[in-house]
XYZ file of C-alpha atoms in Angstrom:
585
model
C -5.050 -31.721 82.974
C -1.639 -32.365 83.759
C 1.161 -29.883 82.851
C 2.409 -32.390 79.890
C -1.331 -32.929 78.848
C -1.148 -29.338 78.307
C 1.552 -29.079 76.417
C 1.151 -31.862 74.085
C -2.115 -30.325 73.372
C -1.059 -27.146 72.292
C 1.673 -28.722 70.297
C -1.220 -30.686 68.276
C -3.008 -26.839 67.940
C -0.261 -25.092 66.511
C 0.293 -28.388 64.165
C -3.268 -27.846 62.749
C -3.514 -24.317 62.543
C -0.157 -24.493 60.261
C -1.584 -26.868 58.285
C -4.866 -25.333 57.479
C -3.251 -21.934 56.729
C -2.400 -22.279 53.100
C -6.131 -23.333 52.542
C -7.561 -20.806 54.662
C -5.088 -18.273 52.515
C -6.725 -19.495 49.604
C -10.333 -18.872 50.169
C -9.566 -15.248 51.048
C -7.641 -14.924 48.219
C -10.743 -16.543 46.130
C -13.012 -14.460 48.070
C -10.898 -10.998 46.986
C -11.425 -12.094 43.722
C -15.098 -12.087 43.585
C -14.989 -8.604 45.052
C -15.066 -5.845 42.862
C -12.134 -4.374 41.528
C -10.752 -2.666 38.844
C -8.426 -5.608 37.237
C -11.877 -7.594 37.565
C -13.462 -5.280 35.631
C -10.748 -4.497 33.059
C -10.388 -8.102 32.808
C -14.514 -8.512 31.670
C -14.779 -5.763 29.175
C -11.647 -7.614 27.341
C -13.474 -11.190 27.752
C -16.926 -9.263 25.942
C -15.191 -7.751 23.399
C -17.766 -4.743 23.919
C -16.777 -1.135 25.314
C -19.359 0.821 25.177
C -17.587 4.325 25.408
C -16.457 4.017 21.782
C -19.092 4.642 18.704
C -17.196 1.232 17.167
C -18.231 -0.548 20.511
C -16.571 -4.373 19.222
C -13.107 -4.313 19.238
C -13.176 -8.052 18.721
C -10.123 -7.325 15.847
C -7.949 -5.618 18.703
C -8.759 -7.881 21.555
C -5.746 -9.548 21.097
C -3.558 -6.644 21.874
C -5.636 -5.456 24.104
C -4.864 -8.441 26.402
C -1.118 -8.401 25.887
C -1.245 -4.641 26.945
C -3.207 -5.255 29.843
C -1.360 -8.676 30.793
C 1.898 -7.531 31.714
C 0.165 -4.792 34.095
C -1.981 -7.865 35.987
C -4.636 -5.993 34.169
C -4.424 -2.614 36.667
C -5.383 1.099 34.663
C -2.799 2.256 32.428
C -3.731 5.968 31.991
C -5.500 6.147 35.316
C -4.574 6.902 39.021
C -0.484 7.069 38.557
C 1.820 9.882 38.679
C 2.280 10.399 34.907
C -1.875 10.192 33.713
C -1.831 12.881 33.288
C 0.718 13.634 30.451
C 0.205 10.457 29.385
C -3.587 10.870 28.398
C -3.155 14.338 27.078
C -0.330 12.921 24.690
C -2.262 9.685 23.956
C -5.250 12.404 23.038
C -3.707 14.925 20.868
C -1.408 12.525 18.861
C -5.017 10.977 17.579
C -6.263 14.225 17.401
C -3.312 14.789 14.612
C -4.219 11.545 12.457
C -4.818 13.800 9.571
C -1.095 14.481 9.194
C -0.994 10.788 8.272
C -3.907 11.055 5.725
C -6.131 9.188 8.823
C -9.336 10.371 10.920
C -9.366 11.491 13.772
C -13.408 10.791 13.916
C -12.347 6.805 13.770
C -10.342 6.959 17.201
C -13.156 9.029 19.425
C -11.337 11.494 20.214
C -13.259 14.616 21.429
C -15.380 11.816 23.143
C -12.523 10.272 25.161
C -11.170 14.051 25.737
C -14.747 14.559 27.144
C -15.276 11.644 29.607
C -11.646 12.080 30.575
C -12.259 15.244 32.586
C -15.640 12.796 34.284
C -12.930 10.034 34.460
C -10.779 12.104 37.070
C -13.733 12.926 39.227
C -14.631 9.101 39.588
C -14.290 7.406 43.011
C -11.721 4.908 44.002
C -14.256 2.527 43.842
C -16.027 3.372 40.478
C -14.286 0.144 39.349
C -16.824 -0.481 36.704
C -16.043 3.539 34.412
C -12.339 3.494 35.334
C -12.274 0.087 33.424
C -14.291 1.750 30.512
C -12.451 4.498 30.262
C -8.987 2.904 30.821
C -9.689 0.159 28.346
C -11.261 2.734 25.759
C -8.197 4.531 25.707
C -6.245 1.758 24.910
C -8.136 0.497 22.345
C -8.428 4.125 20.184
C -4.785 3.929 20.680
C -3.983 0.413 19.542
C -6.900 1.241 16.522
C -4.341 4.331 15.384
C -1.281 2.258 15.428
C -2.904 -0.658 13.912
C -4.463 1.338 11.317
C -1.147 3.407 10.824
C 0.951 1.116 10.486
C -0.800 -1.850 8.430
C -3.645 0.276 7.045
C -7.278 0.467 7.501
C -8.262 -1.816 4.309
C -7.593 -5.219 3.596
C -5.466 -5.061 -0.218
C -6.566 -8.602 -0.890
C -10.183 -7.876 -0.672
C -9.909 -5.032 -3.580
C -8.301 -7.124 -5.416
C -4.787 -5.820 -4.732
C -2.448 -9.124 -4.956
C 0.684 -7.942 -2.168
C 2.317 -10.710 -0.186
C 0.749 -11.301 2.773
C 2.986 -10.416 6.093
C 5.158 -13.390 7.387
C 4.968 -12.672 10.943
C 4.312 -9.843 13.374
C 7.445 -8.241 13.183
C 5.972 -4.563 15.175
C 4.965 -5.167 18.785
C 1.919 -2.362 19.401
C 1.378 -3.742 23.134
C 5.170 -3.646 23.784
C 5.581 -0.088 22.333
C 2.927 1.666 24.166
C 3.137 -0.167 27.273
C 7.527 1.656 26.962
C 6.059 4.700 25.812
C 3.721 5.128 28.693
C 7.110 3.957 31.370
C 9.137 7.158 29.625
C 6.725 9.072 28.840
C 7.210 9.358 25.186
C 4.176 8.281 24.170
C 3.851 11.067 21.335
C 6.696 8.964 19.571
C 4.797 6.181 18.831
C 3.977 7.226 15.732
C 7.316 7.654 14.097
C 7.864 4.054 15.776
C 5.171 2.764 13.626
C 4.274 4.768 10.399
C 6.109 3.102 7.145
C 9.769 3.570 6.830
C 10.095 4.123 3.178
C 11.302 6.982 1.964
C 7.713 7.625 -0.222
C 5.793 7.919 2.416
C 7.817 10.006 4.382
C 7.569 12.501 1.375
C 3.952 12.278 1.022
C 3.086 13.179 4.675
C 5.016 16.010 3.789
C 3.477 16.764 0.746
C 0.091 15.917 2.524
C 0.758 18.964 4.467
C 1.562 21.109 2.254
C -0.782 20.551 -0.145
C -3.575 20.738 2.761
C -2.233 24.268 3.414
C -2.383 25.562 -0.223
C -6.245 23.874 -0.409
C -7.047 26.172 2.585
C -5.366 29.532 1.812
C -5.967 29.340 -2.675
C -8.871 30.675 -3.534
C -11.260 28.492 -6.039
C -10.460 29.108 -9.593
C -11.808 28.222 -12.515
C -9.903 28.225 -15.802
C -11.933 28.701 -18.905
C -10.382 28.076 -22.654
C -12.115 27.470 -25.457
C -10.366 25.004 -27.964
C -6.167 25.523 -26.803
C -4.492 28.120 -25.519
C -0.567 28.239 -27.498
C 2.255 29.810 -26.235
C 2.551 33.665 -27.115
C -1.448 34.102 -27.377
C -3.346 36.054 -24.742
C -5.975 34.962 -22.149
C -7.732 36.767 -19.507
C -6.956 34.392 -16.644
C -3.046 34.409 -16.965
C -2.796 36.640 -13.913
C -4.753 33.894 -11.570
C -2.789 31.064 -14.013
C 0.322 32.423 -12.780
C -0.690 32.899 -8.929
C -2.369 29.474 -9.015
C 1.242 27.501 -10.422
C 3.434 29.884 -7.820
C 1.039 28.470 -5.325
C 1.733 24.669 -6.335
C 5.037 25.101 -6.792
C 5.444 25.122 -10.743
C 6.510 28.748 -10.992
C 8.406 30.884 -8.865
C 6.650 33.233 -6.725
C 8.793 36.136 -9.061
C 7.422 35.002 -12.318
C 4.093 35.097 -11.029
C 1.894 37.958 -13.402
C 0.624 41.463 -11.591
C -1.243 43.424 -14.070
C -4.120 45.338 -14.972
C -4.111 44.333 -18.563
C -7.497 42.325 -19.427
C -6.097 40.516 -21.423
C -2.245 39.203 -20.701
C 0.011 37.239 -23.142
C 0.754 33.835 -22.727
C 5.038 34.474 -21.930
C 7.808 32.149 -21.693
C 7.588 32.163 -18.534
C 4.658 31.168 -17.441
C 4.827 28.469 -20.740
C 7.769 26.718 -18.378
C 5.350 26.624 -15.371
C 2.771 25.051 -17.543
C 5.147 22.287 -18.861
C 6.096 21.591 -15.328
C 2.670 20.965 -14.457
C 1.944 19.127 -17.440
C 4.457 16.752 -16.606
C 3.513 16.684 -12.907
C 0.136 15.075 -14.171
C 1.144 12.801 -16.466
C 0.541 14.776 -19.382
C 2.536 15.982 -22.591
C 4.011 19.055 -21.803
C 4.090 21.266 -24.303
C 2.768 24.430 -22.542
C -0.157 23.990 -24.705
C -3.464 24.441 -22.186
C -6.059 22.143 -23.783
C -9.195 20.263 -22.067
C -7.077 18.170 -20.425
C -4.390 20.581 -19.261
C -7.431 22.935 -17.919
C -9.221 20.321 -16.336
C -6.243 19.235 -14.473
C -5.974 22.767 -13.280
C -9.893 22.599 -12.576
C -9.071 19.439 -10.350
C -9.808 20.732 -6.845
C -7.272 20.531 -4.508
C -9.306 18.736 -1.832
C -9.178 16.246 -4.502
C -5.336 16.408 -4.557
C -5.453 15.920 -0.698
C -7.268 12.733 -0.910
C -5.351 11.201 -3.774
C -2.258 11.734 -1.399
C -4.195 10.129 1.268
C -5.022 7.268 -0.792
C -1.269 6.496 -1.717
C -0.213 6.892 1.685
C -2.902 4.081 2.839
C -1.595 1.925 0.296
C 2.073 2.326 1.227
C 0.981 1.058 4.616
C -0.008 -2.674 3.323
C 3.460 -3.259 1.867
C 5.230 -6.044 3.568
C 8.015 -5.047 5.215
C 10.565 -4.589 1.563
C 13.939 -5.879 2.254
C 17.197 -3.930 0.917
C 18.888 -4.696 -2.658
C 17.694 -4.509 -6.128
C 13.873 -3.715 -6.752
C 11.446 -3.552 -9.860
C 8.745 -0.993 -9.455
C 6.043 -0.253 -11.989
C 3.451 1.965 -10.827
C 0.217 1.465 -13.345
C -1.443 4.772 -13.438
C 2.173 6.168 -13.810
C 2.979 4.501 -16.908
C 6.275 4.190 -15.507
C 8.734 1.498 -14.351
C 11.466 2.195 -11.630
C 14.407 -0.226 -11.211
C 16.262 0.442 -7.927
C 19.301 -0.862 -7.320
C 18.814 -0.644 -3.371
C 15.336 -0.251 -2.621
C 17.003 1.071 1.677
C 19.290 3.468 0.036
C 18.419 7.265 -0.052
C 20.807 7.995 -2.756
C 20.772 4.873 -4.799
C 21.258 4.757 -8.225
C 17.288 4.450 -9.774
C 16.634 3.730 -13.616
C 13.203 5.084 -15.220
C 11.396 4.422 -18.642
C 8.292 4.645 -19.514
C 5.502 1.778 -20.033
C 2.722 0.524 -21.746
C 0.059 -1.596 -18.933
C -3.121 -3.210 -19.391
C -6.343 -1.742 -21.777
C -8.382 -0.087 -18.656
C -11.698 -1.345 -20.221
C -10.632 -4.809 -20.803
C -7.219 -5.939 -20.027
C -6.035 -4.415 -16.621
C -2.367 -5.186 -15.636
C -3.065 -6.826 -11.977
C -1.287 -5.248 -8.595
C 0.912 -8.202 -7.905
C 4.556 -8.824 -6.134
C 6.851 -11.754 -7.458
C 10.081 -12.357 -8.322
C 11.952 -11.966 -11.221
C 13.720 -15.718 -11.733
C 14.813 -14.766 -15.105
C 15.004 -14.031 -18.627
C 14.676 -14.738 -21.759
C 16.290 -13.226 -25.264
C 14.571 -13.868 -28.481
C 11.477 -15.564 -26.829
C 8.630 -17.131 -28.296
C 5.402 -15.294 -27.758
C 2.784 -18.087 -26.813
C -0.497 -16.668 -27.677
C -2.909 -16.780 -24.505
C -6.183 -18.584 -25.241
C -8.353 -15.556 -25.096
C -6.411 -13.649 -27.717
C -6.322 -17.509 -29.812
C -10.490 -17.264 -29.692
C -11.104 -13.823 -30.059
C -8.744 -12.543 -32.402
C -6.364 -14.720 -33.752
C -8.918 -17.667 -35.628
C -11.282 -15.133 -36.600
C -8.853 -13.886 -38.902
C -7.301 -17.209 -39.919
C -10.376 -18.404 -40.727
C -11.029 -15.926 -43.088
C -7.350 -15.857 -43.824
C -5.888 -19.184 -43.990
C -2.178 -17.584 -44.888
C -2.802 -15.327 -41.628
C -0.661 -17.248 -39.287
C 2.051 -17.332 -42.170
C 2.194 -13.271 -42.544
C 2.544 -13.185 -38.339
C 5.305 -15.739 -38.317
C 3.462 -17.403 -36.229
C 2.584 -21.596 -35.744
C 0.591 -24.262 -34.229
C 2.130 -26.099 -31.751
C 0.617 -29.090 -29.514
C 1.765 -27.612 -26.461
C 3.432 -24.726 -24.972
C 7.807 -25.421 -24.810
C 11.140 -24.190 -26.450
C 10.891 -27.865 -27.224
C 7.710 -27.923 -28.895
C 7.750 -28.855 -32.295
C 5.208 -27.502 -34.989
C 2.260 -29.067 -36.529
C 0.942 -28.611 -39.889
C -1.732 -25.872 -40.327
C -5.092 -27.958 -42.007
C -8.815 -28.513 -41.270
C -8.378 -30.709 -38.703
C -5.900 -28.121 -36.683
C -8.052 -25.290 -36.549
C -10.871 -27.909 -34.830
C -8.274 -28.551 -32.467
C -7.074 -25.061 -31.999
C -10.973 -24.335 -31.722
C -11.133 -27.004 -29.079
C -8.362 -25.499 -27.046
C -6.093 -28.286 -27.788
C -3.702 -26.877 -30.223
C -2.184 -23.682 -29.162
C -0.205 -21.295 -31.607
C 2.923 -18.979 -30.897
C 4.599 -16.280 -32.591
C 8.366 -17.309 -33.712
C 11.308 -15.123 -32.301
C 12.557 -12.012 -34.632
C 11.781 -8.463 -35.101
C 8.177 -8.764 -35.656
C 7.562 -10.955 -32.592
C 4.778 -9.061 -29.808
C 6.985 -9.543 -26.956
C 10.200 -8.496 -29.068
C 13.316 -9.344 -28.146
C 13.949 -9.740 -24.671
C 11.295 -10.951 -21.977
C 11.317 -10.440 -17.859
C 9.890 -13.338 -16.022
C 8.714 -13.288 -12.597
C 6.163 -16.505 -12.073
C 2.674 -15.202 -10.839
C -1.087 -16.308 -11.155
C -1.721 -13.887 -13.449
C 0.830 -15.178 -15.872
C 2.255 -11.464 -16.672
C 5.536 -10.698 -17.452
C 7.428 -7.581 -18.424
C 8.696 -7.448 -22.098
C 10.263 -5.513 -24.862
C 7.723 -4.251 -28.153
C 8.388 -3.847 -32.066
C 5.117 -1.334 -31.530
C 8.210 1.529 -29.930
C 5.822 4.667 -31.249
C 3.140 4.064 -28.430
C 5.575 5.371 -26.350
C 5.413 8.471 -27.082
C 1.811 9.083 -25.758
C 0.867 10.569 -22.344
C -1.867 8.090 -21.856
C -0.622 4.421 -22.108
C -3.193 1.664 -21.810
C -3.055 -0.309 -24.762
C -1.660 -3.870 -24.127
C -3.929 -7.432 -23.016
C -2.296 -7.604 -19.260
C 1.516 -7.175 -19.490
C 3.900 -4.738 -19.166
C 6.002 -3.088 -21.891
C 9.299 -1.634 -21.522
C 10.589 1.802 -23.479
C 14.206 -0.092 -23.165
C 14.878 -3.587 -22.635
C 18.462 -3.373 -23.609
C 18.862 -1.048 -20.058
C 16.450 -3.217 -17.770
C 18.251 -6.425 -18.914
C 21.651 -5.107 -18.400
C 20.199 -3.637 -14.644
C 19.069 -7.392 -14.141
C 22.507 -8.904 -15.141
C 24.316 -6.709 -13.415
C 27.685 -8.260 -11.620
C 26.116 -11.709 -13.246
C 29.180 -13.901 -15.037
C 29.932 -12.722 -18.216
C 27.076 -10.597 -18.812
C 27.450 -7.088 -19.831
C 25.927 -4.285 -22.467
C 27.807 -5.869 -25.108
C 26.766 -9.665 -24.759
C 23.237 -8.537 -24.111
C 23.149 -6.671 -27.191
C 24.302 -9.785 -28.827
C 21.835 -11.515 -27.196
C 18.924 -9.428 -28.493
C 20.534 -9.796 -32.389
C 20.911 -13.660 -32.507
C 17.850 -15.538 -33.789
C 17.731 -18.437 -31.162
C 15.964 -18.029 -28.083
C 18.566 -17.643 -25.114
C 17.098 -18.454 -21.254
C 19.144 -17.228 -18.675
C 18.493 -17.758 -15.030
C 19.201 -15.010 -12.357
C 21.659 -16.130 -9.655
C 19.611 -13.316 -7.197
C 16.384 -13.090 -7.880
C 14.804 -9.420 -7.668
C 11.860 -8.526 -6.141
C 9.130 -7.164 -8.378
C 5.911 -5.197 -7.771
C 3.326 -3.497 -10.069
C 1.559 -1.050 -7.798
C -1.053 1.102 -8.513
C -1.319 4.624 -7.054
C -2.342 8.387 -8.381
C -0.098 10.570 -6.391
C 3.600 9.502 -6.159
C 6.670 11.905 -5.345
C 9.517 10.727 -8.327
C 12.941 10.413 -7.971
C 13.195 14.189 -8.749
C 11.090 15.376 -5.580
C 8.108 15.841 -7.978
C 4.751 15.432 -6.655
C 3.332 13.774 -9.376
C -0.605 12.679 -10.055
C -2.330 10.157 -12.347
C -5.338 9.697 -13.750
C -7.346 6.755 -11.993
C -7.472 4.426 -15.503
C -8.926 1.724 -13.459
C -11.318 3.106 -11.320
C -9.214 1.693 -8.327
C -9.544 5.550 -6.313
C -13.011 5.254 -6.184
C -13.132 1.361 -5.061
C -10.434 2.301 -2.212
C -12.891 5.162 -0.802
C -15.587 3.614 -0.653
C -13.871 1.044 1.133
C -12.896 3.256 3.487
C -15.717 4.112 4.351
C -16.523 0.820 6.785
C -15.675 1.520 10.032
C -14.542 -1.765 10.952
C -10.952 -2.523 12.410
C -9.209 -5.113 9.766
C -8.705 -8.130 11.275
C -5.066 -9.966 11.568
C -5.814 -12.935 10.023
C -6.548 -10.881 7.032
C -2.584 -9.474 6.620
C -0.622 -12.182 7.998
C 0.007 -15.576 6.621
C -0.231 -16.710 10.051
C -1.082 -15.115 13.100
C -1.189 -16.917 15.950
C -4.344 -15.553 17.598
C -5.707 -17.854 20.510
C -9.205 -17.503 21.477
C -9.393 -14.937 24.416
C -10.631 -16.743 27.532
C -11.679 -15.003 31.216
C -8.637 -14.408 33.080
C -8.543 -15.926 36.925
C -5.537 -13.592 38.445
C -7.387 -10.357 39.613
């Protein structure tokens, strides 16, 4: 071969060899692929859905996150094999250890189990690609499971029939926060990052703690009265009385009764205490200890604990609330809060008292709307279950009942309607659900004379009441659905507030003339009718309800699935896109 031969030929070599080199690159890269490896392996579990490390093995409801986490570290350990693991994983392990302080369990996260395997997971081998993954990825998901469940709450509202606004959007990135937390090792931050903002919760974790602390250092006690126990009268328990309301904060730890007498008198002191936690429990104080007042103080304070567990979990599915005027009415409370910004610490807040929904019958819904607006002398149109059950009974036995009520027959609902003559052929109609009848504005009218209206399925409204003595009761159930309000004239000027020529003295003008007035808000406010039995108020009382409605007991038993709520259940949209195998190692 001649000397050019030569050359040409290994021109024609190199040629090729370049040119097959990106393919050849290629299949080596394929073939490093299908060896084992930890991203492979991290990269499975996620594409089952299974980890087998965790009692709740299906994390199906997480895998999204779990993906995201894992994505942006081309699916390599997290808490495994770097220089911070181990801070990181001892952090990760004791903040879940702590769920209690946020009324959650530690049981649901694994975490004696994952402390357990950890100390196996640092003698594994390099190559012990298959447990690294497990443990790794069940790490991550007891992790994302606390945040999740922290921050949005374990139960889904709308399946208990708790009618909140769904969640726009994801607004809280869990992968994004861990995946910093880990980088600067702050990872036992997370949970201030993601625990509700408002100001209620924040004082019931506190209260949480305390009241967990009295519950484990107060002995049980047992107060026994026959009949009531009036102020000046002696009673053998005083002495424990007194110790037990130091303890819970109702008397001061100085007023508090040391004696030997067997028989103490009921002082002025401990009378205040008494009122104090009367009032605390939704109860008439008048330092008079009947059955109720006694079995209030009966109540143990386990219970307490998990009433203050139960509020916190349903602060959690509130959407995020935005800033400005708010309507709160809290059902069990009997109460109605109007906040003139909702974000402010120190903003002005208006109270009254409330009468809600009979508990046997005619519950007042959990709902969140907005008030549009208003209306002064309003008609009250009778709903069609009141029409049937109560109304014709007594107008057919009382054809002048409708008369004496001030009440008509209308063919439809409308300020426009005009009335139709009360005869036979009516009260068919009004027994066929064709005619309807409404009350007339004026004194005697159910709604009296101002009405709130914030559109909702449920077609409840807040309103004013000629029936002003019910007020005065502890317990308040007594209406068909809606919400009555101790002062109108207040709530109405609250809602016009800094709205055109409205102010205490037109409103109270409004309220006297007899034609119905319907003014529309230029903001509308955000309204909510909530429903929980421990509550701080905006005096820094802990305060607890009776459960009217039975909705305690629903919520815990609730609780007791161990699933992990899915998205799709809290967000009006989510997103999700089926998880498929990933092909990057």
């Amino acid at each position: 071969m001649t000397q050019q031969t030569k050359l040409f030929a290994s021109k024609w070599c190199l040629i090729f060899f370049l040119a097959i080199f990106p393919l050849q690159a290629l299949f080596a890269e394929d073939s490093a692929f299908l060896e084992p490896s930890v991203s492979k392996e991290i990269n499975a579990i996620i594409t089952a859905r299974q980890n087998p490390y965790l009692k709740q093995a299906d994390f199906s409801n997480r895998t999204e996150d779990l993906d995201a986490l894992y994505k942006q570290a081309n699916y390599q350990p997290l808490w495994l094999g770097n220089a911070h693991s181990a801070k990181n994983t001892a952090d990760a392990l004791d903040l879940m250890a702590n769920a209690a302080t946020q009324g959650l369990i530690q049981e649901n996260y694994d975490t004696e189990t994952l402390r357990k395997k950890y100390s196996l997971a640092l003698t594994l081998a390099p190559t012990a690609y298959r447990d690294l993954a497990l443990y790794d990825t069940a790490l991550s998901i007891a992790v994302l499971r606390f945040l999740h469940d922290l921050h949005y709450g374990r139960v889904n509202p709308q399946g208990i029939n708790f009618n909140l606004l769904l969640r726009e959007k994801k607004l809280t990135d869990l992968p994004a926060l861990i995946r910093d937390s880990l980088a600067l090792k702050t990872v036992p931050q997370l949970p201030l990052l993601v625990e509700p903002k408002l100001q209620q919760y924040q004082k019931l974790k506190f209260a949480l703690a305390t009241y967990r602390n009295i519950a484990a250092k107060l002995p049980a006690f047992n107060f026994i009265v026959k009949g009531k126990l009036r102020p000046g009268e002696h009673h053998p328990q005083l002495a424990e009385l007194s110790q037990y309301l130091a303890s819970v904060g109702d008397l001061p730890e100085d007023s508090s009764i040391n004696t030997t007498e067997k028989s103490p008198k009921y002082t002025a002191n401990i009378v205040a205490g008494v009122k104090k936690f009367q009032l605390r429990h939704g109860q008439l104080a008048d330092g008079t200890i009947g059955p109720s007042t006694a079995a209030a103080i009966n109540e143990p304070l386990a219970q307490r604990v998990k009433q203050i567990e139960l509020a916190m979990e349903r602060l959690r599915w509130l959407p995020e609330l935005s800033v400005g005027r708010s309507i709160i009415v809290n059902i069990p409370a009997f109460q109605l809060w109007a906040i003139d910004d909702i974000g402010n610490a120190v903003a002005n807040i208006t109270n009254m008292r409330v009468v809600v929904g009979k508990a046997l019958k005619n519950q007042t819904p959990v709902l969140m709307a907005q008030m549009s607006f208003i209306e002064f002398m309003p008609y009250w149109n009778v709903p069609k279950t009141i029409l049937k059950d109560e109304i014709l009974p007594k107008l057919i036995r009382n054809p002048g009942y409708l008369s004496s009520q001030n009440m008509e027959v209308v063919s439809s609902f409308g300020n426009s309607a005009k009335p139709v003559s009360l005869n036979s052929d009516a009260i068919e109609k009004l027994k066929r659900g064709v005619y309807r009848v409404r009350q007339r504005p004026g004194n005697r009218n159910s709604l009296g004379k101002v009405k709130f209206i914030f559109p909702n399925k449920d077609d409840v409204y807040l309103h004013d009441t000629p029936a002003n003595s019910l007020f005065s009761k502890s317990r308040r159930d007594f209406s068909h659905g809606c919400v009555r309000i101790e002062n109108p004239k207040v709530l109405a000027e609250f809602a016009l507030k800094n709205q055109g020529n409205w102010n205490a003295d037109t409103i109270k003008k409004a309220m006297r003339t007899q034609a119905m007035q319907h003014v529309v808000l230029k903001a509308p406010i955000p309204v909510l009718f909530f429903y929980t039995t421990s509550f701080v108020d905006q005096n820094n009382n802990l305060a607890f309800y009776q459960d009217i409605y039975g909705h305690d007991a629903v919520l815990l038993e609730a609780l007791k699935k161990s699933d992990d709520l899915s998205d799709q259940s809290i967000f009006v949209s989510t997103g999700v896109e089926p998880i498929t195998p990933n092909t990057m190692p």
